[in-house]
Short mmCIF file of C-alpha atoms in Angstrom, two decimals:
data_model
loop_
_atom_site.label_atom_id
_atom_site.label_comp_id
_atom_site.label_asym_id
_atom_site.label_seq_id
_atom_site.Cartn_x
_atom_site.Cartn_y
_atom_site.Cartn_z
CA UNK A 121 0.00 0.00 0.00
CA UNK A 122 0.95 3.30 -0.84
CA UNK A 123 1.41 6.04 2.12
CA UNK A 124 0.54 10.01 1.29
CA UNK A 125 4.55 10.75 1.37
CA UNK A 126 5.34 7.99 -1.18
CA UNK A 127 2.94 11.07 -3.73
CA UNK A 128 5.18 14.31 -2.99
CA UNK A 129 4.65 15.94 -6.00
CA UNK A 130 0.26 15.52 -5.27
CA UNK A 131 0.67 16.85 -1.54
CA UNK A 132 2.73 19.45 -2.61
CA UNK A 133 1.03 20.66 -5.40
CA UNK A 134 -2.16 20.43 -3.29
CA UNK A 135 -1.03 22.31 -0.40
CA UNK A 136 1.77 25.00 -1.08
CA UNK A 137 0.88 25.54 -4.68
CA UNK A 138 4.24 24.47 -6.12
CA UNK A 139 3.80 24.36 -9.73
CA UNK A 140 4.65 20.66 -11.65
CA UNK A 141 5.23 19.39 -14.86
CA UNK A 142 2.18 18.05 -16.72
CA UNK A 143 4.02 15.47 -18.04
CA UNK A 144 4.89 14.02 -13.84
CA UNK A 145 1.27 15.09 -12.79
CA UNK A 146 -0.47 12.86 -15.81
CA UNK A 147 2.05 9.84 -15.10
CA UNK A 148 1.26 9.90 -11.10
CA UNK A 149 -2.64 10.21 -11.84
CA UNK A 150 -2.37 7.06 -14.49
CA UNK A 151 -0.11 5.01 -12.00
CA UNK A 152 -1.82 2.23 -10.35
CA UNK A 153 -0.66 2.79 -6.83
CA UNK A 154 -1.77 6.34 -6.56
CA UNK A 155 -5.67 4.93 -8.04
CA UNK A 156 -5.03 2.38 -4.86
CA UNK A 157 -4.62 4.72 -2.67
CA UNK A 158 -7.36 7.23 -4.05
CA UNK A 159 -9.98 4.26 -3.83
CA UNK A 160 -9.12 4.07 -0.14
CA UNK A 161 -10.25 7.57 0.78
CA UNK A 162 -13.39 8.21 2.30
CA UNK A 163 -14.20 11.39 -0.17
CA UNK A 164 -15.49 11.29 -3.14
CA UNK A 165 -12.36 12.21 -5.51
CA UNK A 166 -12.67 14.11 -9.02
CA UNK A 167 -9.73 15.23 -10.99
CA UNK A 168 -9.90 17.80 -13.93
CA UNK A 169 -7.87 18.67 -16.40
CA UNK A 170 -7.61 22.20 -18.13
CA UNK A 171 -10.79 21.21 -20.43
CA UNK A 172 -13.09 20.14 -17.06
CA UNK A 173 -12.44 16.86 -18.73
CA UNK A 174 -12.29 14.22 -15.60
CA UNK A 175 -8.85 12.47 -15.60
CA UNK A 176 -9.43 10.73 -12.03
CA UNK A 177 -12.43 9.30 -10.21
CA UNK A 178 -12.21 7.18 -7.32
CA UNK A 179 -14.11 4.63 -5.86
CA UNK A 180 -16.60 7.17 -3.83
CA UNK A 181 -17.35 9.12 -6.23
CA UNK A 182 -18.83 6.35 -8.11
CA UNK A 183 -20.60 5.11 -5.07
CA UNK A 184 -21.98 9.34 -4.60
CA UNK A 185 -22.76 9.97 -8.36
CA UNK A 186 -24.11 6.28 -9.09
CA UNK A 187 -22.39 5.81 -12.13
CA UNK A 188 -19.32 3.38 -13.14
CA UNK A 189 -15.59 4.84 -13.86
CA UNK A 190 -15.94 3.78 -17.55
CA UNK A 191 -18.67 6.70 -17.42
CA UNK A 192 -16.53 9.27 -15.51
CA UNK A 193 -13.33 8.95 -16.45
CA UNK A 194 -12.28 10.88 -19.77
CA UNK A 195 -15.92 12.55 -20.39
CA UNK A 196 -16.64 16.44 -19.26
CA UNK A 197 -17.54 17.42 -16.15
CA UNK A 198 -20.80 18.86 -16.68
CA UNK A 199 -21.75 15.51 -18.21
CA UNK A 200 -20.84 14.07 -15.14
CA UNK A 201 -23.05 16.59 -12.83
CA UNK A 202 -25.83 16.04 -14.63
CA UNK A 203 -26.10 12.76 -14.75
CA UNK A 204 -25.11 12.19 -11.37
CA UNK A 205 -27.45 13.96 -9.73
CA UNK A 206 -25.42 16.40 -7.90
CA UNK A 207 -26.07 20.35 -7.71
CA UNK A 208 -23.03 21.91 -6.93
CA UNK A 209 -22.96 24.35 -9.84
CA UNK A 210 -23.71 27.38 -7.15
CA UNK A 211 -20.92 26.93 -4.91
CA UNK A 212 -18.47 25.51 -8.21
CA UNK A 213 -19.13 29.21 -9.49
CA UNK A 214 -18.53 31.44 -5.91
CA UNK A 215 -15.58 28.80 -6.45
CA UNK A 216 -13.49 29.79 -9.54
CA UNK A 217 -13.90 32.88 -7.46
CA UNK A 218 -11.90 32.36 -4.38
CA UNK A 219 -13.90 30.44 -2.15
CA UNK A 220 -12.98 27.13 -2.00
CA UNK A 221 -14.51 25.36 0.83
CA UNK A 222 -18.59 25.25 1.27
CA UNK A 223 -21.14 23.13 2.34
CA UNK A 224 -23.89 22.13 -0.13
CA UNK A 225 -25.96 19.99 -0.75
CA UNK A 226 -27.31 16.70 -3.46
CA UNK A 227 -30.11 17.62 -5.69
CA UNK A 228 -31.97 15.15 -4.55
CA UNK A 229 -31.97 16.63 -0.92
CA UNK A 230 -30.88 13.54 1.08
CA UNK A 231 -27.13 14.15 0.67
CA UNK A 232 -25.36 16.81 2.56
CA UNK A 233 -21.74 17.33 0.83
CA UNK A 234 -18.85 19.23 2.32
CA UNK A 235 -16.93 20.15 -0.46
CA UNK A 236 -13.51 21.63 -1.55
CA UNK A 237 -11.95 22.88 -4.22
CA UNK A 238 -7.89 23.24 -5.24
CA UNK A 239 -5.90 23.92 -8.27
CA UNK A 240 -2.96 21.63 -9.02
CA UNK A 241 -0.48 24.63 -10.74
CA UNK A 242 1.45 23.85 -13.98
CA UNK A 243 4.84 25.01 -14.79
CA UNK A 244 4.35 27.30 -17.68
CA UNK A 245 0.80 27.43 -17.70
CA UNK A 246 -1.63 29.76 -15.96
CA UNK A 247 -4.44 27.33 -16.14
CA UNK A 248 -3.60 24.12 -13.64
CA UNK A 249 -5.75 20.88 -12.88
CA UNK A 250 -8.27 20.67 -10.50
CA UNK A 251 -8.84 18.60 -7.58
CA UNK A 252 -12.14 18.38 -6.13
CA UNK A 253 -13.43 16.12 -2.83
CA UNK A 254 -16.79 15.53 -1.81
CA UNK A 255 -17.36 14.57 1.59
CA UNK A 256 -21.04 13.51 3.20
CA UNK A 257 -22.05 14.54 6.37
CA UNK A 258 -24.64 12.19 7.04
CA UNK A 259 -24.92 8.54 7.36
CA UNK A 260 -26.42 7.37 3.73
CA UNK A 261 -23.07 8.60 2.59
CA UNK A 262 -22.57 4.89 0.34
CA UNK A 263 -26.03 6.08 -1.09
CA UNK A 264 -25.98 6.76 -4.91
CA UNK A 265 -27.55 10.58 -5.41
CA UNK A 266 -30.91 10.15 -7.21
CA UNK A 267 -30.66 11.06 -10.84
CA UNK A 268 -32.29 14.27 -12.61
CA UNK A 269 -35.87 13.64 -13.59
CA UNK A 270 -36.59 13.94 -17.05
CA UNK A 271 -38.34 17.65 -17.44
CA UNK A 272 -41.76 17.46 -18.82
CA UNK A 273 -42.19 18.93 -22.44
CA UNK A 274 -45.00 21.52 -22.86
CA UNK A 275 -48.70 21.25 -23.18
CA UNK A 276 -48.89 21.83 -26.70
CA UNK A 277 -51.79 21.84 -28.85
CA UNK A 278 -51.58 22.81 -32.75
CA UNK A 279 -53.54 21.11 -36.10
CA UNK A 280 -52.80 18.04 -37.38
CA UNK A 281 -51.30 19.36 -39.84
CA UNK A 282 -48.75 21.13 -37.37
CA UNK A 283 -48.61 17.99 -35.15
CA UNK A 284 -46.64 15.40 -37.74
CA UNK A 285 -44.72 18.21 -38.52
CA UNK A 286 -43.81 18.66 -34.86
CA UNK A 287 -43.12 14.75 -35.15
CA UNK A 288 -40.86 15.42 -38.12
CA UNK A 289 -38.69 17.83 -36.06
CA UNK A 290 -38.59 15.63 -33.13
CA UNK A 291 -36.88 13.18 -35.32
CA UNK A 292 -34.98 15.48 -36.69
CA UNK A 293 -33.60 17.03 -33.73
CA UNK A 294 -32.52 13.35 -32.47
CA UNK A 295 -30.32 12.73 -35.56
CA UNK A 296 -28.25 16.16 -35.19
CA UNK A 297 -30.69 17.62 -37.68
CA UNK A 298 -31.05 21.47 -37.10
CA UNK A 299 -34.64 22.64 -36.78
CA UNK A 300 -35.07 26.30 -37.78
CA UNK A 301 -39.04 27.68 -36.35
CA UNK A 302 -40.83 30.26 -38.65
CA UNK A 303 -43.60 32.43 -37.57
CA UNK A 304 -44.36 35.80 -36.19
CA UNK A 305 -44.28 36.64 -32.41
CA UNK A 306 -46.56 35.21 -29.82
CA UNK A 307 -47.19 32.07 -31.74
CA UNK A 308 -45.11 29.65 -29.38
CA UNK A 309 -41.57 29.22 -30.95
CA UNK A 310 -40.08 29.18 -27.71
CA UNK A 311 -42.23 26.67 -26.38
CA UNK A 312 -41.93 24.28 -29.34
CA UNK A 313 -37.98 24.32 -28.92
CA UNK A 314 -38.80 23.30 -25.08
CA UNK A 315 -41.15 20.42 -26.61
CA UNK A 316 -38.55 19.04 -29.36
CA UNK A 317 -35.59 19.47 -26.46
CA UNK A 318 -37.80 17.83 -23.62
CA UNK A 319 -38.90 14.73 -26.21
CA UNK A 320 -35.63 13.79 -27.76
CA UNK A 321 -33.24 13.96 -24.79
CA UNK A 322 -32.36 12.38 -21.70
CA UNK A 323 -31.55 12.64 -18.80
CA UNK A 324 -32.42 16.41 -18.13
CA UNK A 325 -29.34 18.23 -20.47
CA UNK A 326 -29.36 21.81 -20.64
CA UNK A 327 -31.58 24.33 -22.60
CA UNK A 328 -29.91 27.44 -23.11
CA UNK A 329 -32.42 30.21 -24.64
CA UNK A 330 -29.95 33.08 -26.14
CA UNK A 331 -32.61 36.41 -27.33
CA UNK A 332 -29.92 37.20 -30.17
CA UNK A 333 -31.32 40.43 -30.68
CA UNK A 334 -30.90 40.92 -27.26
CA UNK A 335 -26.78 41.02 -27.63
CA UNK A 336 -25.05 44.13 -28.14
CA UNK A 337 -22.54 43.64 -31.11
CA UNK A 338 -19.44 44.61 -29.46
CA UNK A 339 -20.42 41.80 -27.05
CA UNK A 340 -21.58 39.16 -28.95
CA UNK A 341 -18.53 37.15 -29.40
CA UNK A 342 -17.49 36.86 -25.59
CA UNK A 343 -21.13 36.49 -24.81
CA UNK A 344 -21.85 33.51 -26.86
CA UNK A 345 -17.86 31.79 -26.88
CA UNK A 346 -16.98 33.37 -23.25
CA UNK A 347 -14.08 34.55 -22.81
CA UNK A 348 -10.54 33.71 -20.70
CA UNK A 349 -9.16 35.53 -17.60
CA UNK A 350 -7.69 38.99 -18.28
CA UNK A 351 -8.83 38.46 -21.47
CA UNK A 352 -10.09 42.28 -21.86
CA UNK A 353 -10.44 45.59 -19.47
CA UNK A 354 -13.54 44.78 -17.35
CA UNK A 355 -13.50 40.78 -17.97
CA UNK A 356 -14.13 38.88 -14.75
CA UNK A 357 -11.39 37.34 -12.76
CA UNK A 358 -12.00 34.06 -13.55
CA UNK A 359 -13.19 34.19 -17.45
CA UNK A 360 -16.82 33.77 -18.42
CA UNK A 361 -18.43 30.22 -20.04
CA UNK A 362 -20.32 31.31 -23.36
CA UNK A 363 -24.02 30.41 -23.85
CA UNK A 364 -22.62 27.59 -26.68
CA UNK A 365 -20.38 26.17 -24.12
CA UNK A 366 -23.04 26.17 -21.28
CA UNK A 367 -25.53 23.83 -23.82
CA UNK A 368 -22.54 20.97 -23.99
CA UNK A 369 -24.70 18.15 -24.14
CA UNK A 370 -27.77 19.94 -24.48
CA UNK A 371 -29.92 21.95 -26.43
CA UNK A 372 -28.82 25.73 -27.68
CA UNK A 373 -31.80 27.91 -28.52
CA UNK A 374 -31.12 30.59 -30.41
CA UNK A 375 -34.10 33.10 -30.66
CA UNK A 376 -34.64 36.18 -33.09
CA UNK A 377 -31.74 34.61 -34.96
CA UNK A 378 -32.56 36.82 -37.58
CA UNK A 379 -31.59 40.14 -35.52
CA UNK A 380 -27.91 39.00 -35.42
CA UNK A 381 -25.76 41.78 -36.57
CA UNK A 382 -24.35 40.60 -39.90
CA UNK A 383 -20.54 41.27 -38.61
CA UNK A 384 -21.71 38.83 -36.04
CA UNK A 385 -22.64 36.16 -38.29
CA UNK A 386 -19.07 34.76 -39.71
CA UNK A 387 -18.33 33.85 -35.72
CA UNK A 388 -21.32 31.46 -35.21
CA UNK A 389 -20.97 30.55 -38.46
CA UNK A 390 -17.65 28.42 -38.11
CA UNK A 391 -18.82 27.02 -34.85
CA UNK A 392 -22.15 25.18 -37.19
CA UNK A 393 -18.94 24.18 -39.27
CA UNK A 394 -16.93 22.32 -37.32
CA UNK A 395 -18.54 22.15 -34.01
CA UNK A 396 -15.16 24.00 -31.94
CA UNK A 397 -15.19 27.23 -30.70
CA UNK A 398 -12.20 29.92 -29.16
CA UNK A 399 -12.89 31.92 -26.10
CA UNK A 400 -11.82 35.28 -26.61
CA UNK A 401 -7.87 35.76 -25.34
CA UNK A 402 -7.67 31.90 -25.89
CA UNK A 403 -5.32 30.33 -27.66
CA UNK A 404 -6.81 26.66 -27.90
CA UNK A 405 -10.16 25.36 -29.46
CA UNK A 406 -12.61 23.38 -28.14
CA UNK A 407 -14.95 21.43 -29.44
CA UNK A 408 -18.51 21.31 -27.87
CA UNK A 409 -21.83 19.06 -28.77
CA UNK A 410 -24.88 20.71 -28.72
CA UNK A 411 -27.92 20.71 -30.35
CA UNK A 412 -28.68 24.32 -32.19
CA UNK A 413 -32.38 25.07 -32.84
CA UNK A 414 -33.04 28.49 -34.59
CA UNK A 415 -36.40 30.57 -34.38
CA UNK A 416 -36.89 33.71 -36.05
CA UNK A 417 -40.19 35.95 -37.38
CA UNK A 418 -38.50 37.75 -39.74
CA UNK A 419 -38.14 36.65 -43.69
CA UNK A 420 -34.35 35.82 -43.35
CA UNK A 421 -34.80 34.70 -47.50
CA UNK A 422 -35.78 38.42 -47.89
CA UNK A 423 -32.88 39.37 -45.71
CA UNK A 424 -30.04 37.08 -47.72
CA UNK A 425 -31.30 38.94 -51.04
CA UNK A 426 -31.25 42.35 -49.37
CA UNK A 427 -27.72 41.71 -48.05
CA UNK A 428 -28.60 41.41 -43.96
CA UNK A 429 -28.30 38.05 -43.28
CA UNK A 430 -25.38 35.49 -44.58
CA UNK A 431 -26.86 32.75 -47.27
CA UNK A 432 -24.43 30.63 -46.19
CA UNK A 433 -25.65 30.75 -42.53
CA UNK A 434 -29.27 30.70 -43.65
CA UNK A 435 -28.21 27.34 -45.36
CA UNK A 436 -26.66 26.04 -42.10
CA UNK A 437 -29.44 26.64 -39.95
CA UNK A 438 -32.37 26.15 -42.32
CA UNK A 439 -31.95 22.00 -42.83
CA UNK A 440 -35.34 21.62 -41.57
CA UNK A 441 -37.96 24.49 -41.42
CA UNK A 442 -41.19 24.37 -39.52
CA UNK A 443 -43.90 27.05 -40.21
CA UNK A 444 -45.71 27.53 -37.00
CA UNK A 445 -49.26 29.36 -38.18
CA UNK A 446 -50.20 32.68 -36.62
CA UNK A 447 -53.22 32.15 -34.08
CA UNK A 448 -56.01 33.85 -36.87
CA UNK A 449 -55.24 31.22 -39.27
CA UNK A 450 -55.65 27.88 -37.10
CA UNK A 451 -58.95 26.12 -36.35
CA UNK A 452 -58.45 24.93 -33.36
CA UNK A 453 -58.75 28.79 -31.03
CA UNK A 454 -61.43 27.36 -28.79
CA UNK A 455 -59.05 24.17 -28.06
CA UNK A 456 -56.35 26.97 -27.08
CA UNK A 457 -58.96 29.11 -24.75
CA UNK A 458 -60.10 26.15 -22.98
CA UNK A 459 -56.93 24.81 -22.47
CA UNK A 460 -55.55 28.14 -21.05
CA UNK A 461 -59.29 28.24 -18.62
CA UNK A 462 -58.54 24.99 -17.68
CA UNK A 463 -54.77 26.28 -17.02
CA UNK A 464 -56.67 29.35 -14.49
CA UNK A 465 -59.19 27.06 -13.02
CA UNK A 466 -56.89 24.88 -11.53
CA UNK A 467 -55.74 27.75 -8.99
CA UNK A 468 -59.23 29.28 -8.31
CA UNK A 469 -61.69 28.37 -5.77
CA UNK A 470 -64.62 29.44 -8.33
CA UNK A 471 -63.87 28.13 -11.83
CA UNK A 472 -64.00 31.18 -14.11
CA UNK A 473 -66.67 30.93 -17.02
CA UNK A 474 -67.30 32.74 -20.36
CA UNK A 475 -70.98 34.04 -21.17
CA UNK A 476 -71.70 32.44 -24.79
CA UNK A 477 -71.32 36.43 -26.13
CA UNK A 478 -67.93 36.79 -24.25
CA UNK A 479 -66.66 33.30 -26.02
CA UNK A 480 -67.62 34.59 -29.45
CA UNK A 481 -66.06 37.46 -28.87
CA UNK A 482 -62.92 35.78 -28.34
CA UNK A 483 -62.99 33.10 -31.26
CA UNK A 484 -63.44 36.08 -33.66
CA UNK A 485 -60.90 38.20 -32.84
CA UNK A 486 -57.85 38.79 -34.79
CA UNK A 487 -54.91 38.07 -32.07
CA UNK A 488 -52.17 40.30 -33.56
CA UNK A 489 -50.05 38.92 -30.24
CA UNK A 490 -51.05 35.56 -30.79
CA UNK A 491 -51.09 32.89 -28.81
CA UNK A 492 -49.29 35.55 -26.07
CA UNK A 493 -52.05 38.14 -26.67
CA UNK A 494 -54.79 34.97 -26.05
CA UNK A 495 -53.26 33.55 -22.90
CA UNK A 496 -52.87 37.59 -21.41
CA UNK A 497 -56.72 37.80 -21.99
CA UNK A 498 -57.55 34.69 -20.11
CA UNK A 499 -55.19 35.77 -17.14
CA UNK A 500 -56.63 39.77 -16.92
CA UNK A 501 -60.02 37.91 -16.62
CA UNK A 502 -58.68 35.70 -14.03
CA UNK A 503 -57.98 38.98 -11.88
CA UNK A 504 -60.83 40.56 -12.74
CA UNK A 505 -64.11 37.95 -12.99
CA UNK A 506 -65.29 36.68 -10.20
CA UNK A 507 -67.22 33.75 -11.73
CA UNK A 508 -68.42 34.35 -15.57
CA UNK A 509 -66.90 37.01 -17.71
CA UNK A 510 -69.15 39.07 -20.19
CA UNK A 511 -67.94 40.63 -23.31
CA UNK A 512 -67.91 44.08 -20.80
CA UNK A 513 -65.25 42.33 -18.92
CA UNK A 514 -63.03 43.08 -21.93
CA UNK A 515 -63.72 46.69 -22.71
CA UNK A 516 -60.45 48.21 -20.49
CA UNK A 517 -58.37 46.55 -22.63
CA UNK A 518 -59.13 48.70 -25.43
CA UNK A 519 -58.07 51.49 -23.63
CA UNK A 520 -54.63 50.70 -23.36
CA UNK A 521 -53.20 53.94 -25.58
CA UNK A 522 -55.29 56.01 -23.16
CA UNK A 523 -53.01 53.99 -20.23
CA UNK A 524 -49.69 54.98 -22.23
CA UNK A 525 -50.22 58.81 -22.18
CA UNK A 526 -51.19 58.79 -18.67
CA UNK A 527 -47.71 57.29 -17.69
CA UNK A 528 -46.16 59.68 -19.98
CA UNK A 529 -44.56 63.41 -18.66
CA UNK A 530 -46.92 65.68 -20.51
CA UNK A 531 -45.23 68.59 -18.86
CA UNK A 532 -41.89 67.85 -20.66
CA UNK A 533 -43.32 65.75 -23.79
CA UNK A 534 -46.50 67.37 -25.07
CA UNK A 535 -48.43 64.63 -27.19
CA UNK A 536 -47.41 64.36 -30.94
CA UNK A 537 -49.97 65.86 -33.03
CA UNK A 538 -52.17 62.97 -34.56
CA UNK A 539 -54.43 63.21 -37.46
CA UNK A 540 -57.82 61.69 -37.21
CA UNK A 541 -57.72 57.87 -38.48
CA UNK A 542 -60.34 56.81 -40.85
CA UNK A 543 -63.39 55.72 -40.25
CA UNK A 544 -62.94 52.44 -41.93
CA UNK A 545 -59.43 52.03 -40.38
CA UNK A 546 -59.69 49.00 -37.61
CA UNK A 547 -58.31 49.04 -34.44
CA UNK A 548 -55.29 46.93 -35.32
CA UNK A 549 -54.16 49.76 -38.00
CA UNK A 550 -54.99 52.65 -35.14
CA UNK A 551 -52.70 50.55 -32.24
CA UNK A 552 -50.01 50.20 -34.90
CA UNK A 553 -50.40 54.00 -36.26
CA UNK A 554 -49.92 55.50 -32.66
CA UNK A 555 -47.21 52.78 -31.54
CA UNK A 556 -45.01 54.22 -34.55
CA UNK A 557 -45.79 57.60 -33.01
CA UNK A 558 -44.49 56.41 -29.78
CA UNK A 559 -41.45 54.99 -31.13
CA UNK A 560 -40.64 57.85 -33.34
CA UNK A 561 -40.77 60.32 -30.91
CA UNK A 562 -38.46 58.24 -28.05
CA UNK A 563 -35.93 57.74 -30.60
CA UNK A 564 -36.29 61.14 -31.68
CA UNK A 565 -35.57 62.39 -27.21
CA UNK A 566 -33.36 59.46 -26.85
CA UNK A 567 -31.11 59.76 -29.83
CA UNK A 568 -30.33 56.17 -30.51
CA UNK A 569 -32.57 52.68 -31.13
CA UNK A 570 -31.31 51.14 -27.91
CA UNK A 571 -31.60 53.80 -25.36
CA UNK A 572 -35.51 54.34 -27.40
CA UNK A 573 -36.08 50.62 -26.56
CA UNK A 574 -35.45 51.18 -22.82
CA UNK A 575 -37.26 53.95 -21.91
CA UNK A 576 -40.22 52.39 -23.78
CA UNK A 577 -39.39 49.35 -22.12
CA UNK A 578 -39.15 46.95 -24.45
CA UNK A 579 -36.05 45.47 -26.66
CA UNK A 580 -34.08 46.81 -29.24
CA UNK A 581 -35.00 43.97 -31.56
CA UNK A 582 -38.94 44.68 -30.94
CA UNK A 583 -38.57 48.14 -31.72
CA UNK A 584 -36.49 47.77 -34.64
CA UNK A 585 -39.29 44.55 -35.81
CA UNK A 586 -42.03 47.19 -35.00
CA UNK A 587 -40.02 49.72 -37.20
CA UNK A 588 -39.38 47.80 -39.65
CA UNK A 589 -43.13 47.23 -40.57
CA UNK A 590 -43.62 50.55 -41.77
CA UNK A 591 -46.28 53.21 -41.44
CA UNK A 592 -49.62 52.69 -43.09
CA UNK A 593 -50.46 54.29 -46.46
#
């Protein structure tokens, strides 16, 4: 048996931060009498290399995470915490921070973990290994953490029509097959990604949701490929994961895809190549498996003829296209209204109930906002109805324009002179003419699109969508 001072180079490393060659610290983890004696500690032990690739697990961390070495050993970290079970990733980011010691706990809430965390320097290299030991504090310590439940896709409800091709994309999505959703806002893009993630994968992997036009264009590249330490003035200490790096294994969603800034669109473009990607002030590549799923409402064929969007790109992400309809052209409305009462009802002591005037109402309305604008109606009347709503019910939320100017400063921003609309102008057009007026006149005060977007309160890429439409002739 091997005794701790037969491994100086470990303890030393370990303890006084003495830098050592990779080369020494790779032949001491592979050696056979160092695994002995790491199988004989009571701790779960976890050894990672520069890529949070495990190099070394010993025998309790198979017994904590459930899992055999074969499906440690060599695979990324991440992998390993999600199938395991284990929720550490709040304490693994205070951390990469400084603080290295912490008490935490399983995800399954039975195991209570004391846990450390040390970096095993390199000579030459700024970026060591790291050593990490789990130790329970209770008595089921032998006890396997349970794993992740599967998260539950959502309720959907669409057409036939729209349900095989909801199928289709399933099956694409399992064979690596990117799925690009179509179809204006409020329709349920965002939910359908959830649906095709939630149905094709296992064992709970991550679902990152990135709101492209949400990302400033000086700051796309760090945020979506992170960036290393020092790598610019006002980077965090410790370097930033990306959004493509934080869906290893998983699912990345990437949502107004079309609003990416066309400089922007060369860097994600290589990563659909060839699957790597280089933090920014890195030197290496790595590569990282994910699944990419697209959504957009704009007409990116429109936009690769006018020069905005990358054909190239378009071709990348476009392998298979679903159209999901807009909410006026489906069928199926009253399925969608009772499925969002039933949604209500659940919570309420008095189930809440549409007169046979109010319903109609509903059905033959022309939801600009969708299915968003449908499920907002059900939930005002769940404030405001008691038991059965009436067509009254509704009648506020016509007035919302008269609700904007009251929250504006008249004092300091007189109104904006408005002709009279036409008589045969609907209320769609009139909502659309004054938003425009609105929009116009904060980008006018605030001098630029994104500083309009925030005192409107709303993003840059839905005021620039909203622009983009054009005023009515």
């Amino acid at each position: 048996m091997t005794s701790e001072r037969h491994i100086p180079s470990m303890t030393v490393a370990a303890r006084t931060a003495a830098p050592v060659t990779q080369s020494d610290l790779e032949a001491m983890l592979a050696s056979a009498s160092f695994r002995a004696f790491a199988d004989l500690l009571s701790a779960a032990l976890i050894i990672l290399d520069r890529s949070e690739n495990i190099v070394l697990a010993n025998l309790a961390a198979e017994k904590l995470s459930g899992m055999g070495r074969a499906e440690i050993e060599q695979r990324p970290f991440e992998r390993f915490l999600r199938r395991s079970g284990l929720d550490i990733d709040d304490w693994l980011s205070k951390a990469v921070k400084g603080r290295s010691d912490a008490r935490v706990r399983g995800a399954a809430g039975s195991l209570d973990l004391f846990a450390t965390r040390r970096v095993i320097p390199l000579k030459g290299d700024t970026n060591g290994y790291t050593m990490l030991t789990l130790q329970s504090l209770r008595q089921d310590s032998g006890r396997a953490a349970a794993p992740r439940g599967k998260c539950a896709a959502p309720a959907l409800i669409f057409p036939p029509e729209i349900e095989l091709q909801i199928k289709q994309a399933v099956r694409a999505y399992r064979r690596g097959v990117r799925v690009l959703l179509l179809g204006e806002s409020g329709v349920g893009k965002t939910a359908i990604a959830r649906h095709l993630h939630a149905e094709a994968t296992n064992d709970d992997p991550p679902f990152i949701h990135v709101n492209c036009g949400s990302i400033p264009e000086t700051l796309f590249e760090s945020e979506m490929f992170g960036y290393e330490r020092g790598a610019f003035t006002g980077a965090l200490q410790a370097g930033k994961r990306g959004f493509i790096e934080s869906a290893a294994g998983g699912t990345l969603f990437l949502d107004e895809v079309g609003e990416i800034p066309y400089g922007s669109q060369a860097k994600l473009l290589k990563f659909l190549e060839d699957g790597t990607i280089q933090p920014v002030g890195s030197a290496n590549q790595r590569r990282i498996e994910t699944t990419v799923i697209t959504a957009t409402n704009r007409d990116l064929p429109a936009l690769v003829a006018e020069g905005k969007f990358r054909r190239d790109l378009y071709f990348r992400i476009a392998t298979f296209p679903v159209v999901v309809p807009s909410l006026r052209d489906r069928p199926d409305v009253d399925r969608l209204l009772d499925m969002f009462l039933d949604r209500v009802n659940r919570a309420r002591p008095v189930p809440l109930r549409l007169t046979p005037r109010c319903r109609a109402h509903l059905l033959a309305s022309d939801f600009a906002g969708n299915i968003r604008e449908l499920r907002s109606l059900v939930d005002y009347l769940d404030i405001v109805v008691d038991e059965e709503a009436d067509i009254g019910d509704l009648d506020p939320l016509s007035h919302n324009n008269l609700a904007l100017r009251l929250t504006s400063d008249t004092s300091r921003n007189p109104p904006v002179a408005r002709t009279e609309p036409d008589a045969a102008e609907n209320l769609r057009d009139r909502v659309q003419s004054y938003e425009r007026e609105l929009i116009e006149k904060a980008l006018k005060d605030a001098g630029s699109q994104r500083e309009a977007a925030r005192v409107l309160g709303i993003d840059v890429s839905t005021l620039i969508r909203k622009l983009a439409r054009g005023p009515k002739t």
